[in-house]
Short mmCIF file of C-alpha atoms and ligand atoms in Angstrom, two decimals:
data_model
loop_
_atom_site.label_atom_id
_atom_site.label_comp_id
_atom_site.label_asym_id
_atom_site.label_seq_id
_atom_site.Cartn_x
_atom_site.Cartn_y
_atom_site.Cartn_z
CA MET N 690 -67.87 -19.06 6.98
CA LEU N 691 -68.83 -19.34 10.59
CA CYS N 692 -67.07 -16.83 12.84
CA LEU N 693 -66.73 -17.56 16.57
CA THR N 694 -66.84 -14.43 18.72
CA LEU N 695 -64.51 -15.11 21.62
CA THR N 696 -66.13 -14.13 24.89
CA GLY N 697 -63.48 -15.15 27.41
CA LYS N 698 -62.72 -12.62 30.15
CA ASP N 699 -59.03 -13.13 29.34
CA CYS N 700 -56.99 -14.46 26.43
CA THR N 701 -56.38 -17.86 28.05
CA GLU N 702 -60.11 -18.48 28.32
CA SER N 703 -60.62 -17.28 24.75
CA ILE N 704 -57.94 -19.64 23.45
CA SER N 705 -59.73 -22.54 25.21
CA GLN N 706 -62.99 -21.48 23.56
CA TYR N 707 -61.28 -21.58 20.18
CA ILE N 708 -59.74 -25.01 20.85
CA GLN N 709 -63.12 -26.37 21.91
CA HIS N 710 -64.84 -25.19 18.73
CA LYS N 711 -62.11 -25.14 16.12
CA THR N 712 -63.59 -27.95 14.04
CA SER N 713 -66.89 -26.02 13.71
CA VAL N 714 -65.66 -22.51 12.79
CA GLN N 715 -63.49 -20.97 10.07
CA MET N 716 -62.83 -17.57 11.63
CA VAL N 717 -62.75 -15.90 15.06
CA GLU N 718 -63.51 -12.42 16.29
CA LEU N 719 -61.57 -11.05 19.25
CA ARG N 720 -63.78 -8.56 21.08
CA VAL N 721 -61.15 -6.59 22.97
CA ASP N 722 -63.94 -4.79 24.85
CA LEU N 723 -64.89 -8.07 26.56
CA LEU N 724 -61.41 -8.62 28.05
CA LYS N 725 -61.11 -7.68 31.74
CA CYS N 726 -57.55 -6.44 31.23
CA ILE N 727 -56.05 -5.55 27.86
CA ASN N 728 -52.46 -6.75 27.56
CA LYS N 729 -50.73 -6.74 24.17
CA GLY N 730 -48.42 -9.65 25.10
CA GLN N 731 -51.44 -11.82 25.99
CA ILE N 732 -53.24 -10.84 22.78
CA GLN N 733 -50.15 -11.74 20.77
CA LYS N 734 -50.15 -15.20 22.40
CA LEU N 735 -53.79 -15.53 21.35
CA THR N 736 -53.19 -14.51 17.73
CA GLU N 737 -50.25 -16.92 17.53
CA ALA N 738 -52.31 -19.77 18.96
CA ILE N 739 -55.16 -19.28 16.49
CA SER N 740 -54.18 -20.02 12.91
CA ILE N 741 -57.51 -19.20 11.17
CA PRO N 742 -58.49 -15.63 10.10
CA LYS N 743 -59.14 -13.26 12.99
CA ILE N 744 -61.22 -10.09 13.29
CA LEU N 745 -60.13 -7.35 15.69
CA THR N 746 -63.08 -5.55 17.27
CA CYS N 747 -63.51 -3.16 20.18
CA ARG N 748 -67.22 -2.50 20.46
CA ARG N 749 -68.64 0.62 22.14
CA VAL N 750 -71.53 0.42 24.60
CA ARG N 751 -73.86 2.26 22.22
CA ASP N 752 -73.30 -0.44 19.58
CA GLY N 753 -73.96 -3.27 22.03
CA GLY N 754 -70.39 -3.67 23.32
CA SER N 755 -68.64 -3.04 26.64
CA TYR N 756 -66.02 -0.37 25.80
CA PHE N 757 -66.45 2.75 27.93
CA GLY N 758 -63.31 4.73 27.05
CA SER N 759 -62.95 7.74 24.77
CA GLU N 760 -62.93 7.47 20.98
CA ARG N 761 -59.36 8.67 20.86
CA ALA N 762 -58.25 5.96 23.34
CA ARG N 763 -60.15 3.32 21.41
CA ALA N 764 -58.48 4.26 18.11
CA ARG N 765 -55.09 4.26 19.82
CA LEU N 766 -55.74 0.82 21.27
CA LEU N 767 -56.87 -0.67 17.96
CA ASN N 768 -53.91 0.93 16.19
CA SER N 769 -51.49 -0.65 18.65
CA LEU N 770 -52.81 -4.15 17.96
CA LEU N 771 -52.75 -4.07 14.17
CA ASP N 772 -49.30 -5.69 13.89
CA LEU N 773 -50.48 -8.91 15.57
CA GLY N 774 -51.67 -10.81 12.50
CA PHE N 775 -55.37 -9.96 12.29
CA SER N 776 -57.08 -10.40 8.90
CA TYR N 777 -59.82 -7.85 9.57
CA ILE N 778 -60.52 -4.87 11.78
CA ASP N 779 -64.07 -3.77 12.53
CA ILE N 780 -64.49 0.01 12.25
CA GLU N 781 -67.93 1.52 12.79
CA GLU N 782 -69.68 3.64 10.16
CA ASP N 783 -69.20 6.99 11.91
CA VAL N 784 -65.52 6.58 12.81
CA LYS N 785 -63.27 8.94 10.85
CA ARG N 786 -59.70 7.90 11.65
CA PRO N 787 -57.68 7.93 8.41
CA ASP N 788 -54.54 7.07 10.43
CA LEU N 789 -56.17 3.85 11.69
CA GLU N 790 -57.27 2.89 8.18
CA LYS N 791 -53.80 3.64 6.82
CA THR N 792 -52.08 1.46 9.45
CA ALA N 793 -54.60 -1.32 8.81
CA HIS N 794 -53.79 -1.34 5.12
CA GLU N 795 -50.04 -1.22 5.82
CA TYR N 796 -50.43 -4.44 7.81
CA ASN N 797 -52.70 -6.00 5.19
CA VAL N 798 -55.66 -5.91 7.56
CA LYS N 799 -58.97 -5.54 5.72
CA ILE N 800 -61.57 -3.12 7.01
CA ILE N 801 -65.06 -4.22 7.96
CA ARG N 802 -67.21 -1.08 8.00
CA SER N 803 -70.03 -1.80 10.42
CA PHE N 804 -73.36 -0.30 11.30
CA HIS N 805 -75.44 -1.29 14.32
CA ASP N 806 -79.05 -0.58 15.12
CA LEU N 807 -80.16 -2.04 18.44
CA GLU N 808 -83.70 -0.65 18.12
CA GLY N 809 -84.87 -1.50 14.60
CA VAL N 810 -84.05 -1.63 10.90
CA PRO N 811 -83.25 1.71 9.21
CA LYS N 812 -85.40 2.65 6.22
CA ASP N 813 -82.30 3.31 4.11
CA LEU N 814 -80.74 -0.10 4.81
CA PHE N 815 -79.76 -0.80 1.19
CA THR N 816 -78.13 2.63 0.68
CA LYS N 817 -76.31 2.16 3.96
CA ILE N 818 -74.79 -1.11 2.80
CA VAL N 819 -73.65 0.50 -0.47
CA LYS N 820 -72.03 3.38 1.43
CA LEU N 821 -70.38 1.08 3.99
CA ARG N 822 -68.83 -1.00 1.23
CA ARG N 823 -67.46 2.12 -0.42
CA ARG N 824 -65.65 3.01 2.81
CA GLY N 825 -64.35 -0.47 3.65
CA ASP N 826 -63.46 -3.87 2.23
CA VAL N 827 -66.54 -5.51 3.76
CA ALA N 828 -69.87 -3.86 4.64
CA LYS N 829 -71.53 -5.17 7.79
CA VAL N 830 -74.98 -4.29 9.11
CA ALA N 831 -76.31 -5.68 12.39
CA VAL N 832 -79.86 -4.47 12.85
CA THR N 833 -82.84 -5.46 14.98
CA PRO N 834 -85.88 -6.73 13.02
CA LYS N 835 -89.13 -6.18 14.92
CA SER N 836 -91.41 -8.13 12.59
CA ILE N 837 -91.30 -10.81 9.90
CA ASN N 838 -91.59 -8.00 7.34
CA ASP N 839 -88.27 -6.61 8.57
CA VAL N 840 -86.80 -10.09 8.17
CA LEU N 841 -88.14 -10.17 4.61
CA LEU N 842 -86.25 -6.95 3.91
CA LEU N 843 -83.00 -8.46 5.16
CA PHE N 844 -83.37 -11.48 2.88
CA LYS N 845 -84.08 -9.16 -0.07
CA VAL N 846 -80.56 -7.75 0.26
CA LYS N 847 -79.06 -10.77 -1.53
CA HIS N 848 -80.93 -10.10 -4.74
CA GLU N 849 -81.16 -6.31 -4.59
CA LEU N 850 -77.46 -5.80 -3.83
CA ARG N 851 -76.05 -8.78 -5.70
CA GLU N 852 -73.22 -6.70 -7.16
CA ILE N 853 -71.87 -6.12 -3.62
CA GLU N 854 -70.29 -9.42 -2.73
CA ASP N 855 -68.37 -8.44 0.38
CA LYS N 856 -71.12 -7.89 2.89
CA VAL N 857 -72.53 -9.27 6.11
CA VAL N 858 -76.20 -8.79 6.97
CA ILE N 859 -77.32 -9.74 10.45
CA GLY N 860 -80.72 -9.60 12.12
CA MET N 861 -80.34 -9.50 15.90
CA GLY N 862 -82.84 -10.82 18.48
CA ASP N 863 -85.32 -13.67 18.00
CA TYR N 864 -86.76 -12.31 14.74
CA GLY N 865 -83.26 -12.29 13.30
CA ILE N 866 -82.39 -15.93 14.07
CA PRO N 867 -83.24 -17.17 10.50
CA THR N 868 -80.91 -14.51 9.05
CA ARG N 869 -78.09 -15.94 11.16
CA ILE N 870 -78.75 -19.59 10.26
CA LEU N 871 -79.56 -18.89 6.59
CA TYR N 872 -76.86 -16.21 6.34
CA LYS N 873 -75.92 -17.28 2.85
CA LEU N 874 -79.44 -16.45 1.70
CA THR N 875 -78.99 -12.84 2.84
CA GLY N 876 -75.90 -12.73 0.62
CA SER N 877 -73.56 -12.64 3.65
CA LEU N 878 -69.94 -13.75 3.48
CA PHE N 879 -69.97 -15.00 7.03
CA THR N 880 -71.99 -15.01 10.23
CA PHE N 881 -71.23 -14.96 13.93
CA CYS N 882 -71.78 -17.36 16.80
CA SER N 883 -70.50 -17.45 20.38
CA PRO N 884 -69.83 -20.12 22.99
CA ASP N 885 -72.91 -21.62 24.63
CA GLY N 886 -74.03 -19.58 27.63
CA THR N 887 -72.11 -16.40 26.73
CA PRO N 888 -73.85 -14.86 23.70
CA ALA N 889 -71.84 -11.85 22.54
CA ALA N 890 -74.92 -10.29 20.92
CA SER N 891 -78.67 -10.82 21.09
CA GLY N 892 -79.57 -13.88 19.02
CA HIS N 893 -76.05 -15.35 18.80
CA LEU N 894 -76.33 -19.14 18.63
CA SER N 895 -73.59 -21.51 19.73
CA PRO N 896 -71.31 -23.36 17.28
CA GLU N 897 -72.95 -26.63 18.41
CA ILE N 898 -76.28 -25.28 17.15
CA MET N 899 -75.08 -23.39 14.05
CA HIS N 900 -72.78 -26.14 12.84
CA GLY N 901 -73.85 -29.26 14.74
CA LEU N 902 -77.62 -28.92 14.42
CA TYR N 903 -78.11 -26.71 11.36
CA HIS N 904 -74.93 -27.17 9.29
CA ALA N 905 -75.48 -23.51 8.38
CA ASP N 906 -72.23 -23.44 6.44
CA SER N 907 -73.44 -26.19 4.05
CA VAL N 908 -76.48 -24.25 2.79
CA ASN N 909 -76.31 -23.60 -0.96
CA ASP N 910 -78.67 -22.64 -3.79
CA ASP N 911 -80.03 -26.20 -3.95
CA THR N 912 -80.81 -26.55 -0.24
CA GLY N 913 -84.48 -27.23 0.43
CA ILE N 914 -85.69 -24.78 3.08
CA TYR N 915 -88.22 -25.92 5.69
CA GLY N 916 -89.17 -24.39 8.99
CA ILE N 917 -91.62 -23.73 11.76
CA ILE N 918 -93.63 -20.56 12.32
CA GLY N 919 -95.07 -19.48 15.66
CA ASN N 920 -95.03 -16.77 18.31
CA PRO N 921 -93.24 -17.64 20.56
CA VAL N 922 -91.29 -20.29 18.70
CA MET N 923 -87.66 -20.32 19.82
CA HIS N 924 -88.33 -23.00 22.49
CA THR N 925 -89.32 -25.50 19.77
CA SER N 926 -87.75 -28.98 19.65
CA SER N 927 -88.80 -29.54 16.01
CA PRO N 928 -85.40 -28.58 14.45
CA LYS N 929 -83.96 -31.50 16.45
CA ILE N 930 -86.50 -33.84 14.83
CA HIS N 931 -86.00 -32.72 11.22
CA ASN N 932 -82.38 -31.59 10.73
CA PRO N 933 -80.68 -34.84 11.87
CA ALA N 934 -83.15 -36.83 9.74
CA PHE N 935 -82.37 -34.79 6.59
CA ARG N 936 -78.72 -35.60 7.08
CA ARG N 937 -79.33 -39.25 7.84
CA ILE N 938 -81.13 -39.77 4.53
CA GLY N 939 -78.63 -37.57 2.66
CA LEU N 940 -81.09 -34.83 1.73
CA ASN N 941 -79.75 -31.31 1.16
CA ALA N 942 -82.32 -29.55 3.36
CA ILE N 943 -82.56 -27.42 6.49
CA TYR N 944 -85.36 -26.74 9.01
CA VAL N 945 -85.30 -23.33 10.73
CA PRO N 946 -87.51 -21.58 13.35
CA PHE N 947 -89.22 -18.34 12.22
CA LEU N 948 -90.73 -16.00 14.78
CA VAL N 949 -93.80 -14.72 12.93
CA ASP N 950 -96.12 -11.88 13.92
CA ASP N 951 -97.85 -11.60 10.56
CA VAL N 952 -98.69 -14.72 8.56
CA ARG N 953 -99.05 -12.76 5.33
CA GLY N 954 -95.50 -11.42 5.61
CA PHE N 955 -94.26 -14.96 6.17
CA PHE N 956 -95.95 -16.24 3.02
CA GLN N 957 -94.09 -13.51 1.08
CA LEU N 958 -90.84 -14.66 2.66
CA ALA N 959 -91.74 -18.27 1.81
CA GLU N 960 -91.99 -17.26 -1.86
CA LEU N 961 -88.74 -15.30 -1.76
CA LEU N 962 -86.81 -18.21 -0.20
CA SER N 963 -88.74 -20.90 -2.12
CA ILE N 964 -89.58 -22.55 1.18
CA LYS N 965 -90.82 -26.08 0.51
CA GLY N 966 -92.81 -26.72 3.65
CA PHE N 967 -93.28 -25.60 7.21
CA SER N 968 -94.80 -26.51 10.55
CA VAL N 969 -97.28 -24.15 12.17
CA THR N 970 -97.64 -23.63 15.87
CA VAL N 971 -99.54 -21.34 18.24
CA PRO N 972 -101.07 -18.82 17.42
CA HIS N 973 -101.07 -19.34 13.63
CA LYS N 974 -102.83 -22.69 13.17
CA GLN N 975 -106.03 -20.96 12.07
CA GLN N 976 -104.44 -17.83 10.59
CA VAL N 977 -102.73 -19.80 7.80
CA LEU N 978 -106.03 -21.18 6.47
CA PRO N 979 -106.83 -18.32 4.00
CA TYR N 980 -103.48 -18.84 2.26
CA LEU N 981 -103.96 -22.53 1.55
CA GLY N 982 -104.95 -23.70 -1.93
CA LYS N 983 -105.71 -27.22 -0.78
CA ILE N 984 -106.55 -28.71 2.61
CA SER N 985 -106.76 -32.25 3.96
CA ARG N 986 -109.90 -33.78 5.45
CA GLU N 987 -108.51 -33.30 8.98
CA VAL N 988 -107.88 -29.59 8.47
CA LYS N 989 -111.42 -29.21 7.24
CA LEU N 990 -112.81 -31.07 10.28
CA ILE N 991 -110.65 -29.43 12.93
CA GLY N 992 -110.38 -25.98 11.34
CA SER N 993 -106.69 -25.81 12.17
CA CYS N 994 -103.52 -26.66 10.29
CA ASN N 995 -100.07 -27.53 11.67
CA THR N 996 -98.31 -28.57 8.45
CA VAL N 997 -98.03 -26.71 5.15
CA VAL N 998 -96.30 -28.10 2.06
CA ARG N 999 -95.78 -26.73 -1.42
CA TYR N 1000 -97.79 -28.90 -3.73
CA ASN N 1001 -97.97 -28.17 -7.48
CA ASN N 1002 -97.47 -24.44 -6.85
CA LEU N 1003 -100.19 -24.38 -4.21
CA TRP N 1004 -99.83 -24.45 -0.46
CA LYS N 1005 -101.41 -27.60 0.93
CA GLY N 1006 -102.44 -27.69 4.60
CA MET N 1007 -102.47 -30.84 6.72
CA ASN N 1008 -102.91 -31.63 10.38
CA THR N 1009 -100.44 -34.17 11.71
CA ASP N 1010 -101.49 -33.44 15.33
CA PHE N 1011 -104.59 -35.51 14.55
CA TYR N 1012 -102.60 -38.68 13.65
CA GLY N 1013 -99.73 -37.82 15.98
CA PHE N 1014 -102.17 -37.96 18.88
CA LEU N 1015 -103.67 -41.25 17.68
CA LYS N 1016 -100.34 -43.01 17.13
CA PRO N 1017 -99.47 -43.78 20.80
CA ILE N 1018 -103.00 -45.09 21.50
CA GLN N 1019 -103.59 -46.87 18.19
CA GLU N 1020 -103.37 -50.37 19.68
CA GLU N 1021 -105.92 -49.55 22.38
CA LEU N 1022 -108.24 -47.99 19.80
CA ASP N 1023 -107.96 -50.95 17.43
CA ALA N 1024 -108.74 -53.31 20.32
CA GLN N 1025 -111.74 -51.11 21.17
CA ARG N 1026 -110.50 -50.62 24.72
CA ILE N 1027 -111.25 -46.88 24.63
CA ARG N 1028 -115.00 -46.48 24.78
CA LYS N 1029 -115.13 -43.36 26.92
CA ALA N 1030 -112.53 -40.57 26.86
CA VAL N 1031 -112.33 -37.39 28.94
CA VAL N 1032 -110.56 -34.43 27.36
CA ILE N 1033 -109.37 -31.67 29.71
CA GLY N 1034 -109.30 -28.31 27.91
CA ALA N 1035 -111.13 -26.89 24.92
CA GLY N 1036 -108.45 -24.89 23.07
CA GLY N 1037 -106.71 -25.52 19.77
CA ALA N 1038 -104.93 -28.69 20.90
CA ALA N 1039 -108.16 -30.13 22.32
CA ARG N 1040 -109.90 -29.67 18.94
CA SER N 1041 -107.50 -32.10 17.21
CA VAL N 1042 -107.79 -34.59 20.08
CA VAL N 1043 -111.59 -34.54 20.26
CA TRP N 1044 -112.02 -34.88 16.49
CA ALA N 1045 -109.49 -37.73 16.34
CA LEU N 1046 -111.31 -39.61 19.14
CA ARG N 1047 -114.76 -38.98 17.66
CA ASN N 1048 -113.43 -40.34 14.38
CA TYR N 1049 -113.01 -43.64 16.26
CA TYR N 1050 -116.53 -43.35 17.64
CA CYS N 1051 -115.30 -42.92 21.22
CA LYS N 1052 -117.71 -41.25 23.62
CA VAL N 1053 -116.01 -37.97 24.59
CA VAL N 1054 -116.54 -35.69 27.60
CA ILE N 1055 -114.87 -32.26 27.37
CA LEU N 1056 -114.09 -30.52 30.68
CA ASN N 1057 -112.78 -26.98 30.57
CA ARG N 1058 -112.18 -24.05 32.93
CA THR N 1059 -114.46 -21.93 30.73
CA ILE N 1060 -117.56 -24.11 30.35
CA GLU N 1061 -118.87 -22.14 27.36
CA LYS N 1062 -115.84 -23.14 25.30
CA ALA N 1063 -116.26 -26.81 26.26
CA LYS N 1064 -119.93 -26.61 25.28
CA LYS N 1065 -119.13 -25.07 21.89
CA LEU N 1066 -116.61 -27.76 20.96
CA ALA N 1067 -118.88 -30.47 22.37
CA LEU N 1068 -121.86 -29.38 20.28
CA GLU N 1069 -119.71 -29.27 17.18
CA THR N 1070 -118.28 -32.75 17.71
CA GLY N 1071 -121.21 -34.57 19.32
CA SER N 1072 -119.55 -34.78 22.72
CA GLU N 1073 -120.59 -34.03 26.33
CA TRP N 1074 -119.19 -31.14 28.33
CA GLY N 1075 -118.63 -29.73 31.81
CA GLY N 1076 -116.34 -27.64 34.03
CA LEU N 1077 -113.12 -28.76 35.69
CA THR N 1078 -114.95 -29.59 38.92
CA ASP N 1079 -117.50 -31.89 37.25
CA ILE N 1080 -115.50 -34.90 38.38
CA ASP N 1081 -118.57 -37.17 38.35
CA LYS N 1082 -118.60 -36.87 34.54
CA MET N 1083 -115.25 -38.69 34.51
CA ASP N 1084 -116.67 -41.96 35.91
CA HIS N 1085 -115.60 -45.06 33.95
CA ALA N 1086 -113.23 -43.12 31.70
CA ASP N 1087 -110.88 -45.42 29.75
CA LEU N 1088 -108.70 -42.53 28.62
CA ILE N 1089 -108.03 -39.08 30.10
CA VAL N 1090 -106.23 -36.53 27.91
CA GLN N 1091 -104.79 -33.34 29.38
CA THR N 1092 -104.57 -30.68 26.62
CA THR N 1093 -104.23 -27.41 28.59
CA SER N 1094 -101.05 -25.48 29.31
CA ALA N 1095 -101.29 -26.45 33.01
CA GLY N 1096 -98.13 -28.36 33.93
CA MET N 1097 -95.95 -26.25 31.63
CA PRO N 1098 -93.93 -23.34 33.09
CA PRO N 1099 -95.10 -21.01 34.58
CA LEU N 1100 -98.02 -23.35 35.47
CA GLU N 1101 -95.81 -26.28 36.49
CA ASN N 1102 -97.52 -26.54 39.87
CA VAL N 1103 -101.03 -26.69 38.43
CA ASN N 1104 -103.00 -29.92 38.07
CA PRO N 1105 -106.21 -28.89 36.24
CA ILE N 1106 -108.28 -31.70 37.80
CA GLU N 1107 -106.86 -31.63 41.30
CA THR N 1108 -109.79 -33.32 43.04
CA TYR N 1109 -110.05 -36.30 40.70
CA GLN N 1110 -108.90 -39.63 42.17
CA PHE N 1111 -107.51 -41.93 39.48
CA SER N 1112 -108.80 -45.51 39.76
CA GLY N 1113 -105.59 -46.90 38.26
CA ARG N 1114 -107.21 -48.49 35.23
CA GLU N 1115 -107.35 -45.33 33.08
CA LEU N 1116 -104.91 -44.65 30.29
CA VAL N 1117 -103.57 -41.14 31.01
CA PHE N 1118 -102.15 -38.89 28.27
CA ASP N 1119 -100.64 -35.42 28.86
CA LEU N 1120 -99.90 -33.32 25.76
CA VAL N 1121 -97.39 -31.21 27.75
CA TYR N 1122 -93.87 -32.42 26.85
CA LYS N 1123 -91.72 -30.02 28.86
CA PRO N 1124 -91.48 -31.11 31.64
CA LYS N 1125 -91.96 -34.80 30.87
CA ASN N 1126 -93.55 -35.56 34.25
CA THR N 1127 -96.31 -33.10 35.08
CA LEU N 1128 -98.13 -32.99 38.39
CA PHE N 1129 -101.14 -34.53 36.61
CA LEU N 1130 -99.09 -37.49 35.29
CA GLU N 1131 -97.33 -38.01 38.62
CA LYS N 1132 -100.65 -38.39 40.41
CA ALA N 1133 -101.86 -40.83 37.74
CA LYS N 1134 -98.63 -42.81 38.05
CA LEU N 1135 -99.05 -43.13 41.82
CA ALA N 1136 -102.49 -44.64 41.23
CA GLY N 1137 -100.94 -47.20 38.85
CA CYS N 1138 -102.27 -45.77 35.57
CA LYS N 1139 -100.54 -46.41 32.26
CA LEU N 1140 -99.02 -43.10 31.08
CA ILE N 1141 -98.50 -41.56 27.66
CA TYR N 1142 -96.15 -38.60 27.42
CA GLY N 1143 -96.47 -35.43 25.33
CA MET N 1144 -93.11 -36.20 23.73
CA ASP N 1145 -94.63 -39.36 22.15
CA MET N 1146 -97.18 -37.22 20.33
CA LEU N 1147 -94.66 -34.51 19.44
CA VAL N 1148 -92.38 -37.07 17.86
CA ALA N 1149 -95.23 -38.92 16.11
CA GLN N 1150 -96.59 -35.72 14.55
CA GLY N 1151 -93.04 -34.63 13.63
CA VAL N 1152 -92.34 -37.95 11.91
CA LEU N 1153 -95.54 -37.59 9.86
CA GLN N 1154 -94.55 -34.03 9.01
CA PHE N 1155 -91.13 -35.17 7.85
CA GLU N 1156 -92.80 -37.71 5.57
CA ALA N 1157 -95.17 -35.05 4.20
CA PHE N 1158 -92.22 -32.68 3.60
CA THR N 1159 -89.84 -35.13 1.95
CA GLY N 1160 -91.79 -38.20 0.83
CA PHE N 1161 -89.24 -40.33 2.73
CA THR N 1162 -89.88 -42.55 5.73
CA TYR N 1163 -88.40 -41.09 8.92
CA PRO N 1164 -85.15 -42.93 9.75
CA GLN N 1165 -86.05 -45.63 12.29
CA ASP N 1166 -82.82 -45.34 14.30
CA LEU N 1167 -83.47 -41.67 15.07
P1 LIG O 1522 -103.76 -24.62 22.73
O1 LIG O 1522 -103.81 -24.34 21.26
O2 LIG O 1522 -102.39 -25.00 23.23
O3 LIG O 1522 -104.80 -25.61 23.17
P2 LIG O 1522 -105.41 -22.45 23.65
O4 LIG O 1522 -106.26 -22.59 22.46
O5 LIG O 1522 -105.04 -21.09 24.10
O6 LIG O 1522 -104.02 -23.22 23.46
O7 LIG O 1522 -106.13 -23.24 24.87
C1 LIG O 1522 -105.59 -23.28 26.14
C2 LIG O 1522 -106.41 -24.24 26.99
O8 LIG O 1522 -105.78 -24.35 28.26
C3 LIG O 1522 -107.82 -23.75 27.24
O9 LIG O 1522 -108.68 -24.87 27.37
C4 LIG O 1522 -107.65 -23.01 28.59
O10 LIG O 1522 -108.85 -22.90 29.34
P3 LIG O 1522 -109.84 -21.67 29.08
O11 LIG O 1522 -110.61 -22.00 27.84
O12 LIG O 1522 -110.69 -21.59 30.28
O13 LIG O 1522 -108.96 -20.44 28.90
C5 LIG O 1522 -106.70 -23.97 29.28
N1 LIG O 1522 -105.98 -23.37 30.40
C6 LIG O 1522 -105.02 -22.44 30.32
N2 LIG O 1522 -104.56 -22.16 31.56
C7 LIG O 1522 -105.22 -22.95 32.43
C8 LIG O 1522 -105.19 -23.14 33.85
N3 LIG O 1522 -104.35 -22.46 34.63
N4 LIG O 1522 -106.03 -24.04 34.39
C9 LIG O 1522 -106.87 -24.75 33.61
N5 LIG O 1522 -106.96 -24.60 32.27
C10 LIG O 1522 -106.14 -23.73 31.69
#
């Protein structure tokens, strides 16, 4: 079940939030501590307006909430609201109020015993869950994983504590996002989300994302798990490429972002969850190489891998950036209209681009801020090199490819080759996809150049990844 935490400043706003999302959620949580003014009559109107199960919660500041009053006042407040038709009340681990528990049971309100750790994951997590369940009808832990190894621990709960069915395990913050989306794989009964723009806790996603994009509530034991690893990774658009396509072709699969600090820990998680394939982004494209049992020709050439699939019990590494880059310029390459290409940058992205172009026998000039790095890649690939001010080396370029992070926030006002005057006949390709129009592309456009956007490559490499993951052609209409 997906539980919507109502974040309205009053009950009227919270009722509107419920109405807006009622087709996506099966339960709501009223956080009394978020209401500006607590009025029993208003809360009664809310409980009468919402027919699905409701959780009553009044969260203290130290547990991530907004309630400042005394413990006695809090217990009194919760007690006074128990006759309003709630299905659950959230009572924290340390609270010893037998009177509150007694009233809850008199009104048939089940007790969620909760534990919060806003700093990390306690070493005795499993024992804690056992103890919480003993003292309530549902055990709930909301902790803060600080590494992928912490996330691994949270997913181990399902198997290790399989005899405890009534539990909720939540990882907060960016590391915890997969535990929210794949909540069923932590053995959780339900998970929380809150309206877009007002997250009630760190890492809360909106119902549009949890239900609309991920269909988190449809995950079952047969769901094929895919994902993307990176650091940072939460800005990624890849879930929007893969999840709608899985649904369009009727495949029971999900694609989830994993913030990963340690590739080794992720491979352990991949075994635990039987992950079938994943995309790899910065800074792990080289770090995954030692774990691969098989690599494609492109990975061998470039020395970096952006796609990993399970293949006969081995991990196979591929590089769809290579073909994703070529796709939007394939016609020009086939017609041999790209004889000379200039590549700006000499980082990981540039490696795929230079190798792909050299594979078509294009003459390549690499210009980079740090000349030594341009020289190294150039010597490896049989290219020429220079610095960003060596504009004369760009003469007669048929294609100019921008591969650096210039143009992307916080470098949105940077054009890495500011002094270059486009002739208007060059094909100009910027790998940056957010924003679509970089300063570099805008200048090229003014000169009349034909432009290729980073999104074209992102989509092309994503489509190839989808085909490597599933064996199916990417749905044309998407
Ligand atoms: P990626 O894998 O995305 O290519 P990377 O390997 O870190 O990331 O490479 C970043 C590239 O962007 C490098 O070519 C870098 O130039 P340096 O080698 O001199 O560091 C380039 N880059 C980053 N910031 C830049 C800036 N402000 N101006 C010009 N080039 C920049």
